[in-house]
Amino acid sequence: MERKTITDTLQRPLRDLRISVTDRCNFRCTYCMPKEIFGRDYEFLGRDQLLSFEEIERLSRIFVAHGVEKIRLTGGEPLLRRDIEKLVSMLANIEGLQDIAMTTNGSLLIPKAKALKEAGLKRITVSLDSLDDATFMSLNDVDFPASKVLEAIDASADAGLTPVKVDMVVKRGVNDQDIVSMAGHFRNTGHILRFIEFMDVGSTNGWRMDEMVSAAEIVERINAVWPIEPVDPNYYGEVAERYRYIDGAGEIGIIASVTVPFCSACTRSRLTADGQLFTCLFGVRGHDMRSLLRSGASDEEIGAFLSRVWGQRTDRYSEIRSEGTIPLEKVEMSRIGG
Ligand code: GTP
Ligand code: 5AD
Ligand code: SF4
Ligand code: SF4
């Protein structure tokens, strides 16, 4: 298929595809899958509802033919999907695809890191919200220790999935006291620590603005201990604002999606594990690609569907959040994959 670029109503090209390969997770992070909602009775997707690896590969080829250069595998927890490295190797064969990355909680990573690298995974992002076990366990809510995640981060770097990025969601009164200790831990390691402003994704995480710690405050707190300076983005539309330590100890990133929205350069599409296409992290409804696939549509027909959906895209949720016209029933982060 010939490669083309498609743009939305705000002239933003389609460049990235984030694929959630499962809606399940072995953690119950309070800001993402609170136990009260994601308990015993919660109905996760069944096997036959999930896209197969073959279906994901086929859709990915079509997305790449329409401009996607980077694919990120997410979840839920992507490593819960059996033989995920097989999917990675299938995607790695797609001509024109330049980057394959994964976002994971790290709990199942150590035995998989090498196989993922060999299959063609280029980079990995591991979530870690605190070094302190009491704090980390209260956030993941399944008693998973921080030390095991640290081991997984090092195992990924050893396997060559570098630079490893470490994502910390900052919640005031919960883990904001760990901003400086996390920075201190990851200085001089080559890993890139990124602080994420707590966002109002989904409808179940009980988000309140006063629990969000702003990028400006995070920068100020780190700068007071180890002076930092901004660095130019690596590429157009990069989500994280980059900073480097003036003493040469490496770089950090801040994802300020609440206080400094980056919608105007948002080139990301998202596919849920059951094949619904979302054009925004804060979407309400997806566009059903699975039915299309399973009804026997041709690549051209699926491509036309994608072009139509992207061509009509108007999303800029983070920018309009402050205007107060926000939807009430947003898709959950564990379905759409962050
Ligand atoms: P690389 O630059 O390729 O390493 O990826 P990235 O910066 O996009 O990182 P990643 O995909 O790990 O995103 C980190 C976090 O940023 C996500 O988990 C989300 O919390 C947030 N994020 C990513 N994309 C968006 C987006 O489109 N909108 C908003 N509001 N937040 C996003
Ligand atoms: N706000 C900010 N980041 C979040 N994540 C999950 N929920 C939220 C939220 N409400 C992050 C996770 C992980 C990535 C998948 O998304 O911590 O780093
Ligand atoms: Fe699982 Fe990640 Fe959500 Fe935590 S943030 S519950 S690790 S998907
Ligand atoms: Fe993109 Fe939606 Fe995030 Fe804005 S809020 S950056 S449009 S995903």
PDB file of C-alpha atoms and ligand atoms in Angstrom, residues 18 29-33 74-76 103-105 125-129 166-171 194 196-202 205 207 255 257-258 281-282 333-334 337-338, ligand 2:
ATOM      1  CA  ARG A  18      -1.081   3.341  20.935  1.00  0.00           C
ATOM      2  CA  CYS A  29      -3.437   1.788  41.143  1.00  0.00           C
ATOM      3  CA  THR A  30      -5.877   3.995  42.990  1.00  0.00           C
ATOM      4  CA  TYR A  31      -5.752   6.691  40.285  1.00  0.00           C
ATOM      5  CA  CYS A  32      -6.381   4.224  37.455  1.00  0.00           C
ATOM      6  CA  MET A  33      -8.192   1.016  38.503  1.00  0.00           C
ATOM      7  CA  THR A  74       0.011  -0.572  26.460  1.00  0.00           C
ATOM      8  CA  GLY A  75      -2.781  -2.071  28.554  1.00  0.00           C
ATOM      9  CA  GLY A  76      -3.953  -2.499  31.249  1.00  0.00           C
ATOM     10  CA  THR A 103       4.488   1.065  28.637  1.00  0.00           C
ATOM     11  CA  THR A 104       4.388  -1.426  31.527  1.00  0.00           C
ATOM     12  CA  ASN A 105       4.231  -1.571  35.307  1.00  0.00           C
ATOM     13  CA  THR A 125       8.611   2.957  29.762  1.00  0.00           C
ATOM     14  CA  VAL A 126       8.136   1.612  33.279  1.00  0.00           C
ATOM     15  CA  SER A 127       5.712   3.201  35.739  1.00  0.00           C
ATOM     16  CA  LEU A 128       7.018   3.782  39.263  1.00  0.00           C
ATOM     17  CA  ASP A 129       5.359   6.251  41.604  1.00  0.00           C
ATOM     18  CA  VAL A 166      10.365   5.859  34.277  1.00  0.00           C
ATOM     19  CA  ASP A 167       6.941   7.462  34.696  1.00  0.00           C
ATOM     20  CA  MET A 168       5.824   8.829  38.054  1.00  0.00           C
ATOM     21  CA  VAL A 169       2.285  10.139  38.448  1.00  0.00           C
ATOM     22  CA  VAL A 170       2.420  12.823  41.121  1.00  0.00           C
ATOM     23  CA  LYS A 171      -0.504  13.149  43.514  1.00  0.00           C
ATOM     24  CA  ARG A 194       9.304  11.680  33.972  1.00  0.00           C
ATOM     25  CA  ILE A 196       3.187  13.232  35.161  1.00  0.00           C
ATOM     26  CA  GLU A 197       0.580  15.671  36.373  1.00  0.00           C
ATOM     27  CA  PHE A 198      -2.335  13.707  37.838  1.00  0.00           C
ATOM     28  CA  MET A 199      -5.049  13.754  35.169  1.00  0.00           C
ATOM     29  CA  ASP A 200      -8.829  13.468  35.174  1.00  0.00           C
ATOM     30  CA  VAL A 201      -8.902  10.439  32.879  1.00  0.00           C
ATOM     31  CA  GLY A 202     -11.914   8.145  33.021  1.00  0.00           C
ATOM     32  CA  ASN A 205     -10.488   7.944  39.697  1.00  0.00           C
ATOM     33  CA  TRP A 207      -9.858  13.400  40.318  1.00  0.00           C
ATOM     34  CA  ILE A 255       4.248  15.754  31.355  1.00  0.00           C
ATOM     35  CA  SER A 257      -1.109  17.741  30.346  1.00  0.00           C
ATOM     36  CA  VAL A 258      -3.223  19.674  32.841  1.00  0.00           C
ATOM     37  CA  LEU A 281      -7.252   9.904  25.609  1.00  0.00           C
ATOM     38  CA  PHE A 282     -10.357  11.574  26.947  1.00  0.00           C
ATOM     39  CA  MET A 333      -7.428   4.691  31.262  1.00  0.00           C
ATOM     40  CA  SER A 334      -7.066   0.913  31.658  1.00  0.00           C
ATOM     41  CA  GLY A 337      -3.948   2.557  27.690  1.00  0.00           C
ATOM     42  CA  GLY A 338      -2.650   5.934  28.777  1.00  0.00           C
TER      43      GLY A 338
HETATM   44  N1  5AD B   2      -3.098  10.676  35.541  1.00  0.00           N
HETATM   45  C1  5AD B   2      -1.852  10.641  35.041  1.00  0.00           C
HETATM   46  N2  5AD B   2      -1.250   9.514  34.629  1.00  0.00           N
HETATM   47  C2  5AD B   2      -1.930   8.374  34.754  1.00  0.00           C
HETATM   48  N3  5AD B   2      -1.596   7.101  34.454  1.00  0.00           N
HETATM   49  C3  5AD B   2      -2.646   6.309  34.733  1.00  0.00           C
HETATM   50  N4  5AD B   2      -3.667   7.036  35.233  1.00  0.00           N
HETATM   51  C4  5AD B   2      -3.240   8.329  35.261  1.00  0.00           C
HETATM   52  C5  5AD B   2      -3.819   9.553  35.671  1.00  0.00           C
HETATM   53  N5  5AD B   2      -5.045   9.614  36.164  1.00  0.00           N
HETATM   54  C6  5AD B   2      -0.280   6.712  33.961  1.00  0.00           C
HETATM   55  C7  5AD B   2       0.323   5.533  34.678  1.00  0.00           C
HETATM   56  C8  5AD B   2       1.302   5.027  33.696  1.00  0.00           C
HETATM   57  C9  5AD B   2       0.677   5.358  32.379  1.00  0.00           C
HETATM   58  C10 5AD B   2       0.136   4.151  31.687  1.00  0.00           C
HETATM   59  O1  5AD B   2      -0.369   6.270  32.637  1.00  0.00           O
HETATM   60  O2  5AD B   2       0.989   5.823  35.828  1.00  0.00           O
HETATM   61  O3  5AD B   2       2.549   5.639  33.840  1.00  0.00           O
END
